[in-house]
Structures are given as structure tokens and as C-alpha cells.
Short mmCIF file of N, CA and C in Angstrom, two decimals:
data_model
loop_
_atom_site.label_atom_id
_atom_site.label_comp_id
_atom_site.label_asym_id
_atom_site.label_seq_id
_atom_site.Cartn_x
_atom_site.Cartn_y
_atom_site.Cartn_z
N GLN A 1 -22.43 -17.35 27.21
CA GLN A 1 -21.92 -16.02 27.56
C GLN A 1 -20.50 -15.86 27.01
N VAL A 2 -20.24 -14.69 26.47
CA VAL A 2 -18.92 -14.38 25.93
C VAL A 2 -18.40 -13.14 26.62
N GLN A 3 -17.19 -13.21 27.10
CA GLN A 3 -16.54 -12.04 27.68
C GLN A 3 -15.47 -11.55 26.71
N LEU A 4 -15.46 -10.25 26.48
CA LEU A 4 -14.54 -9.65 25.51
C LEU A 4 -13.70 -8.59 26.21
N VAL A 5 -12.40 -8.61 25.94
CA VAL A 5 -11.50 -7.62 26.52
C VAL A 5 -10.64 -7.03 25.42
N GLU A 6 -10.76 -5.72 25.23
CA GLU A 6 -9.95 -5.03 24.23
C GLU A 6 -8.65 -4.54 24.83
N SER A 7 -7.65 -4.42 23.98
CA SER A 7 -6.37 -3.85 24.40
C SER A 7 -5.68 -3.26 23.18
N GLY A 8 -4.63 -2.48 23.42
CA GLY A 8 -3.83 -1.95 22.32
C GLY A 8 -4.07 -0.50 22.00
N GLY A 9 -5.03 0.12 22.68
CA GLY A 9 -5.27 1.53 22.43
C GLY A 9 -4.13 2.38 22.96
N GLY A 10 -4.17 3.67 22.61
CA GLY A 10 -3.15 4.57 23.11
C GLY A 10 -3.15 5.87 22.34
N LEU A 11 -2.08 6.62 22.53
CA LEU A 11 -1.91 7.92 21.87
C LEU A 11 -0.92 7.75 20.73
N VAL A 12 -1.30 8.25 19.56
CA VAL A 12 -0.44 8.13 18.39
C VAL A 12 -0.58 9.40 17.56
N GLN A 13 0.46 9.75 16.85
CA GLN A 13 0.42 10.92 15.97
C GLN A 13 -0.32 10.57 14.68
N ALA A 14 -0.86 11.59 14.06
CA ALA A 14 -1.51 11.41 12.77
C ALA A 14 -0.54 10.76 11.79
N GLY A 15 -1.07 9.80 11.03
CA GLY A 15 -0.23 9.05 10.11
C GLY A 15 0.35 7.78 10.70
N GLY A 16 0.24 7.64 12.01
CA GLY A 16 0.79 6.46 12.67
C GLY A 16 -0.14 5.27 12.63
N SER A 17 0.27 4.22 13.33
CA SER A 17 -0.46 2.95 13.31
C SER A 17 -0.65 2.42 14.73
N LEU A 18 -1.72 1.66 14.89
CA LEU A 18 -1.98 0.93 16.12
C LEU A 18 -2.65 -0.37 15.75
N THR A 19 -2.45 -1.38 16.58
CA THR A 19 -3.18 -2.64 16.42
C THR A 19 -3.96 -2.91 17.69
N LEU A 20 -5.27 -3.00 17.56
CA LEU A 20 -6.12 -3.35 18.67
C LEU A 20 -6.34 -4.86 18.69
N SER A 21 -6.46 -5.39 19.89
CA SER A 21 -6.77 -6.81 20.07
C SER A 21 -8.03 -6.95 20.90
N CYS A 22 -8.75 -8.01 20.65
CA CYS A 22 -9.95 -8.33 21.41
C CYS A 22 -9.88 -9.80 21.77
N ALA A 23 -9.67 -10.09 23.03
CA ALA A 23 -9.57 -11.46 23.50
C ALA A 23 -10.91 -11.90 24.07
N ALA A 24 -11.33 -13.09 23.66
CA ALA A 24 -12.62 -13.61 24.10
C ALA A 24 -12.45 -14.79 25.04
N SER A 25 -13.37 -14.91 25.95
CA SER A 25 -13.40 -16.07 26.83
C SER A 25 -14.85 -16.45 27.05
N GLY A 26 -15.05 -17.66 27.52
CA GLY A 26 -16.40 -18.12 27.81
C GLY A 26 -16.96 -19.02 26.73
N ARG A 27 -16.75 -18.66 25.50
CA ARG A 27 -17.19 -19.49 24.38
C ARG A 27 -16.12 -19.40 23.31
N THR A 28 -16.07 -20.40 22.45
CA THR A 28 -15.10 -20.32 21.36
C THR A 28 -15.57 -19.30 20.34
N LEU A 29 -14.62 -18.51 19.91
CA LEU A 29 -14.92 -17.36 19.07
C LEU A 29 -15.33 -17.76 17.67
N ASN A 30 -14.96 -18.97 17.24
CA ASN A 30 -15.17 -19.30 15.83
C ASN A 30 -16.64 -19.44 15.46
N LEU A 31 -17.53 -19.40 16.45
CA LEU A 31 -18.95 -19.47 16.14
C LEU A 31 -19.56 -18.09 15.90
N TYR A 32 -18.80 -17.04 16.20
CA TYR A 32 -19.34 -15.69 16.20
C TYR A 32 -18.73 -14.82 15.12
N ALA A 33 -19.54 -13.97 14.55
CA ALA A 33 -19.01 -12.86 13.80
C ALA A 33 -18.54 -11.82 14.80
N MET A 34 -17.48 -11.13 14.45
CA MET A 34 -16.91 -10.15 15.36
C MET A 34 -16.90 -8.78 14.70
N GLY A 35 -17.23 -7.79 15.48
CA GLY A 35 -17.25 -6.43 14.95
C GLY A 35 -16.42 -5.49 15.79
N TRP A 36 -15.96 -4.42 15.17
CA TRP A 36 -15.33 -3.31 15.86
C TRP A 36 -16.22 -2.08 15.64
N PHE A 37 -16.46 -1.38 16.71
CA PHE A 37 -17.22 -0.13 16.68
C PHE A 37 -16.39 0.93 17.40
N ARG A 38 -16.77 2.18 17.22
CA ARG A 38 -16.09 3.25 17.94
C ARG A 38 -17.09 4.33 18.32
N GLN A 39 -16.73 5.04 19.38
CA GLN A 39 -17.59 6.12 19.85
C GLN A 39 -16.73 7.30 20.26
N ALA A 40 -16.91 8.39 19.55
CA ALA A 40 -16.21 9.63 19.87
C ALA A 40 -17.06 10.44 20.84
N PRO A 41 -16.44 11.34 21.60
CA PRO A 41 -17.20 12.15 22.57
C PRO A 41 -18.34 12.91 21.90
N GLY A 42 -19.52 12.78 22.46
CA GLY A 42 -20.68 13.49 21.95
C GLY A 42 -21.31 12.87 20.72
N LYS A 43 -20.79 11.73 20.29
CA LYS A 43 -21.33 11.09 19.09
C LYS A 43 -21.85 9.71 19.41
N GLU A 44 -22.66 9.19 18.51
CA GLU A 44 -23.17 7.84 18.68
C GLU A 44 -22.09 6.81 18.33
N ARG A 45 -22.28 5.63 18.90
CA ARG A 45 -21.37 4.54 18.56
C ARG A 45 -21.60 4.16 17.09
N GLU A 46 -20.49 3.98 16.36
CA GLU A 46 -20.60 3.70 14.94
C GLU A 46 -19.81 2.46 14.53
N PHE A 47 -20.28 1.84 13.48
CA PHE A 47 -19.64 0.64 12.95
C PHE A 47 -18.30 0.99 12.32
N VAL A 48 -17.32 0.13 12.55
CA VAL A 48 -16.00 0.28 11.93
C VAL A 48 -15.71 -0.89 10.99
N SER A 49 -15.85 -2.12 11.51
CA SER A 49 -15.48 -3.28 10.70
C SER A 49 -16.13 -4.54 11.27
N ARG A 50 -16.25 -5.54 10.43
CA ARG A 50 -16.84 -6.82 10.82
C ARG A 50 -16.13 -7.94 10.10
N ILE A 51 -15.99 -9.08 10.78
CA ILE A 51 -15.44 -10.26 10.15
C ILE A 51 -16.34 -11.43 10.48
N SER A 52 -16.72 -12.18 9.45
CA SER A 52 -17.61 -13.31 9.63
C SER A 52 -16.87 -14.49 10.23
N PRO A 53 -17.61 -15.48 10.75
CA PRO A 53 -16.94 -16.63 11.37
C PRO A 53 -16.13 -17.43 10.35
N SER A 54 -16.79 -17.92 9.32
CA SER A 54 -16.13 -18.71 8.30
C SER A 54 -17.12 -18.94 7.15
N PRO A 55 -16.74 -18.64 5.95
CA PRO A 55 -15.47 -18.04 5.55
C PRO A 55 -15.37 -16.62 6.07
N THR A 56 -14.17 -16.15 6.19
CA THR A 56 -13.93 -14.89 6.89
C THR A 56 -14.15 -13.69 5.98
N ALA A 57 -15.38 -13.43 5.63
CA ALA A 57 -15.72 -12.23 4.88
C ALA A 57 -15.54 -11.01 5.78
N THR A 58 -15.06 -9.93 5.20
CA THR A 58 -14.82 -8.72 5.98
C THR A 58 -15.61 -7.54 5.40
N TYR A 59 -15.94 -6.62 6.29
CA TYR A 59 -16.70 -5.43 5.94
C TYR A 59 -16.07 -4.24 6.65
N TYR A 60 -16.12 -3.08 5.99
CA TYR A 60 -15.52 -1.88 6.56
C TYR A 60 -16.42 -0.67 6.33
N ALA A 61 -16.40 0.22 7.28
CA ALA A 61 -17.02 1.53 7.05
C ALA A 61 -16.20 2.27 6.00
N ASP A 62 -16.88 3.09 5.22
CA ASP A 62 -16.18 3.83 4.16
C ASP A 62 -15.05 4.69 4.73
N SER A 63 -15.25 5.19 5.92
CA SER A 63 -14.27 6.10 6.52
C SER A 63 -12.95 5.43 6.86
N VAL A 64 -12.93 4.09 6.94
CA VAL A 64 -11.69 3.39 7.32
C VAL A 64 -11.21 2.45 6.23
N LYS A 65 -11.99 2.30 5.18
CA LYS A 65 -11.63 1.37 4.12
C LYS A 65 -10.29 1.74 3.52
N GLY A 66 -9.43 0.75 3.35
CA GLY A 66 -8.10 0.97 2.82
C GLY A 66 -7.07 1.33 3.87
N ARG A 67 -7.52 1.65 5.09
CA ARG A 67 -6.58 2.00 6.17
C ARG A 67 -6.61 0.99 7.31
N PHE A 68 -7.76 0.41 7.57
CA PHE A 68 -7.91 -0.55 8.68
C PHE A 68 -8.06 -1.96 8.10
N THR A 69 -7.57 -2.93 8.87
CA THR A 69 -7.71 -4.33 8.48
C THR A 69 -8.14 -5.14 9.70
N ILE A 70 -9.23 -5.87 9.55
CA ILE A 70 -9.70 -6.75 10.61
C ILE A 70 -9.25 -8.17 10.32
N SER A 71 -8.90 -8.89 11.37
CA SER A 71 -8.51 -10.28 11.21
C SER A 71 -8.85 -11.03 12.49
N ARG A 72 -8.79 -12.35 12.40
CA ARG A 72 -9.10 -13.15 13.58
C ARG A 72 -8.18 -14.36 13.63
N ASP A 73 -7.88 -14.80 14.83
CA ASP A 73 -7.12 -16.01 15.08
C ASP A 73 -7.97 -16.85 16.02
N ASN A 74 -8.72 -17.76 15.46
CA ASN A 74 -9.64 -18.56 16.28
C ASN A 74 -8.89 -19.45 17.27
N SER A 75 -7.68 -19.85 16.93
CA SER A 75 -6.90 -20.69 17.85
C SER A 75 -6.54 -19.92 19.11
N LYS A 76 -6.49 -18.58 19.01
CA LYS A 76 -6.18 -17.75 20.17
C LYS A 76 -7.42 -17.04 20.69
N ASN A 77 -8.56 -17.32 20.08
CA ASN A 77 -9.80 -16.65 20.49
C ASN A 77 -9.64 -15.13 20.50
N THR A 78 -9.00 -14.61 19.47
CA THR A 78 -8.66 -13.19 19.43
C THR A 78 -8.98 -12.60 18.06
N VAL A 79 -9.47 -11.37 18.08
CA VAL A 79 -9.72 -10.60 16.88
C VAL A 79 -8.85 -9.35 16.93
N TYR A 80 -8.38 -8.92 15.77
CA TYR A 80 -7.47 -7.78 15.70
C TYR A 80 -8.04 -6.70 14.78
N LEU A 81 -7.61 -5.49 15.04
CA LEU A 81 -7.90 -4.39 14.12
C LEU A 81 -6.59 -3.63 13.91
N GLN A 82 -6.02 -3.82 12.74
CA GLN A 82 -4.81 -3.09 12.38
C GLN A 82 -5.23 -1.75 11.80
N MET A 83 -4.75 -0.67 12.39
CA MET A 83 -5.14 0.67 11.96
C MET A 83 -3.92 1.43 11.48
N ASN A 84 -3.92 1.78 10.22
CA ASN A 84 -2.82 2.52 9.61
C ASN A 84 -3.29 3.90 9.17
N SER A 85 -2.34 4.77 8.90
CA SER A 85 -2.65 6.12 8.42
C SER A 85 -3.71 6.78 9.28
N LEU A 86 -3.52 6.72 10.56
CA LEU A 86 -4.53 7.23 11.48
C LEU A 86 -4.68 8.74 11.37
N LYS A 87 -5.91 9.18 11.57
CA LYS A 87 -6.27 10.59 11.47
C LYS A 87 -6.86 11.05 12.80
N PRO A 88 -6.82 12.33 13.08
CA PRO A 88 -7.45 12.81 14.32
C PRO A 88 -8.93 12.42 14.42
N ASP A 89 -9.62 12.32 13.29
CA ASP A 89 -11.03 11.90 13.30
C ASP A 89 -11.21 10.47 13.75
N ASP A 90 -10.14 9.70 13.81
CA ASP A 90 -10.24 8.32 14.30
C ASP A 90 -10.24 8.25 15.82
N THR A 91 -10.03 9.37 16.47
CA THR A 91 -10.02 9.40 17.94
C THR A 91 -11.38 8.99 18.48
N ALA A 92 -11.37 7.97 19.34
CA ALA A 92 -12.61 7.43 19.89
C ALA A 92 -12.28 6.30 20.86
N VAL A 93 -13.29 5.86 21.57
CA VAL A 93 -13.19 4.60 22.30
C VAL A 93 -13.61 3.51 21.32
N TYR A 94 -12.78 2.49 21.20
CA TYR A 94 -13.04 1.39 20.28
C TYR A 94 -13.53 0.18 21.06
N TYR A 95 -14.62 -0.39 20.57
CA TYR A 95 -15.23 -1.54 21.20
C TYR A 95 -15.25 -2.73 20.25
N CYS A 96 -15.01 -3.91 20.78
CA CYS A 96 -15.27 -5.10 19.98
C CYS A 96 -16.58 -5.73 20.46
N ALA A 97 -17.20 -6.47 19.56
CA ALA A 97 -18.49 -7.06 19.85
C ALA A 97 -18.62 -8.38 19.11
N ALA A 98 -19.45 -9.26 19.67
CA ALA A 98 -19.67 -10.58 19.08
C ALA A 98 -21.13 -10.74 18.72
N GLN A 99 -21.35 -11.48 17.65
CA GLN A 99 -22.70 -11.60 17.11
C GLN A 99 -22.88 -12.93 16.39
N LYS A 100 -24.08 -13.49 16.55
CA LYS A 100 -24.46 -14.66 15.74
C LYS A 100 -25.60 -14.24 14.86
N GLY A 101 -25.62 -14.75 13.63
CA GLY A 101 -26.77 -14.46 12.80
C GLY A 101 -26.39 -13.71 11.54
N ARG A 102 -27.36 -12.95 11.03
CA ARG A 102 -27.18 -12.27 9.75
C ARG A 102 -26.11 -11.20 9.84
N VAL A 103 -25.57 -10.87 8.69
CA VAL A 103 -24.61 -9.78 8.61
C VAL A 103 -25.30 -8.49 9.03
N THR A 104 -24.70 -7.82 9.99
CA THR A 104 -25.25 -6.56 10.44
C THR A 104 -24.13 -5.62 10.86
N MET A 105 -24.37 -4.33 10.68
CA MET A 105 -23.42 -3.31 11.12
C MET A 105 -24.06 -2.41 12.17
N THR A 106 -25.13 -2.86 12.77
CA THR A 106 -25.84 -2.03 13.73
C THR A 106 -25.48 -2.44 15.15
N VAL A 107 -25.46 -1.47 16.04
CA VAL A 107 -25.13 -1.73 17.44
C VAL A 107 -26.10 -2.74 18.07
N PRO A 108 -27.41 -2.60 17.88
CA PRO A 108 -28.32 -3.57 18.50
C PRO A 108 -28.16 -4.99 17.98
N GLY A 109 -27.51 -5.14 16.85
CA GLY A 109 -27.37 -6.46 16.26
C GLY A 109 -26.33 -7.33 16.94
N TYR A 110 -25.55 -6.77 17.85
CA TYR A 110 -24.48 -7.49 18.50
C TYR A 110 -24.87 -7.86 19.92
N ASP A 111 -24.46 -9.05 20.32
CA ASP A 111 -24.94 -9.62 21.58
C ASP A 111 -24.00 -9.37 22.76
N TYR A 112 -22.72 -9.31 22.49
CA TYR A 112 -21.73 -9.17 23.56
C TYR A 112 -20.76 -8.05 23.21
N TRP A 113 -20.36 -7.32 24.25
CA TRP A 113 -19.50 -6.16 24.06
C TRP A 113 -18.37 -6.15 25.07
N GLY A 114 -17.23 -5.62 24.62
CA GLY A 114 -16.13 -5.38 25.54
C GLY A 114 -16.29 -4.02 26.20
N GLN A 115 -15.32 -3.68 27.03
CA GLN A 115 -15.40 -2.44 27.80
C GLN A 115 -14.83 -1.24 27.04
N GLY A 116 -14.13 -1.51 25.96
CA GLY A 116 -13.59 -0.44 25.13
C GLY A 116 -12.14 -0.11 25.44
N THR A 117 -11.45 0.43 24.44
CA THR A 117 -10.08 0.90 24.60
C THR A 117 -9.95 2.24 23.87
N GLN A 118 -9.30 3.18 24.53
CA GLN A 118 -9.21 4.54 23.99
C GLN A 118 -8.11 4.64 22.95
N VAL A 119 -8.46 5.24 21.82
CA VAL A 119 -7.49 5.57 20.78
C VAL A 119 -7.53 7.08 20.59
N THR A 120 -6.39 7.71 20.73
CA THR A 120 -6.29 9.15 20.55
C THR A 120 -5.24 9.45 19.50
N VAL A 121 -5.63 10.18 18.48
CA VAL A 121 -4.74 10.52 17.39
C VAL A 121 -4.50 12.02 17.42
N SER A 122 -3.26 12.42 17.61
CA SER A 122 -2.93 13.84 17.69
C SER A 122 -2.53 14.37 16.32
N SER A 123 -2.82 15.63 16.09
CA SER A 123 -2.51 16.22 14.77
C SER A 123 -1.12 16.84 14.76
#
């Protein structure tokens, strides 16, 4: 069992930056691929980014490529999402998730989820 807790969300103006953190407990994170997803009001949860266990291959949704950076610190059992040049369309609840197995960007493909952290970008 893996417990995930996100933090770092908040209110930011368009063009600003935020860094989200996802702290894991229960199992060591280095065995899992980690993903970030987001869900805006009235929309389905969507893939944002993924980082493999090792080697740390990264994947991004086209909508965030070049603006967001995912990273992990296995010694701290923590995954990060650095978000730059934020846009109002980035407003959503952001979730981190853990997964073992093949590379996937689908919600059902992930085994463990955090409770989410709200990111609001004002125009």
C-alpha cells in the first residue's frame, strides 16, 4: 500500500509559477512510476506528466510541454511538478498517482492516488 499526499497548490496569476510536491509513505517510491493528473470542474481527469522509476524517463501532455517539469527525489520519497508560465486553463485539482508496470497515461492504469491539491490561475 502506498499513501500519497500532495501539497503546494494555491492561487497564482497568469504567467506565474508553482511547485507541487507529492510525498509518499508506506512503500519506497523508487519502485513506482509516478504521474501527475488534473481535473478541472466539469471535466474528466486528464494526464499531465509521468516519470519512470529508473532510468527516469519523463512524459508530458502536449498542453504542458515546455512549461512543466516533473522530477523525483527517491531519497525523500517525493515527486515534484514545477509549473511555469501558468495559464488560466491550468486551473484544476492536481493529483499525483503511483503505478507499476507499462508506461501509461490513463487514469485506470494507476494504482494509488493522493487526495489532490487545488491550483487556481487568475487572468
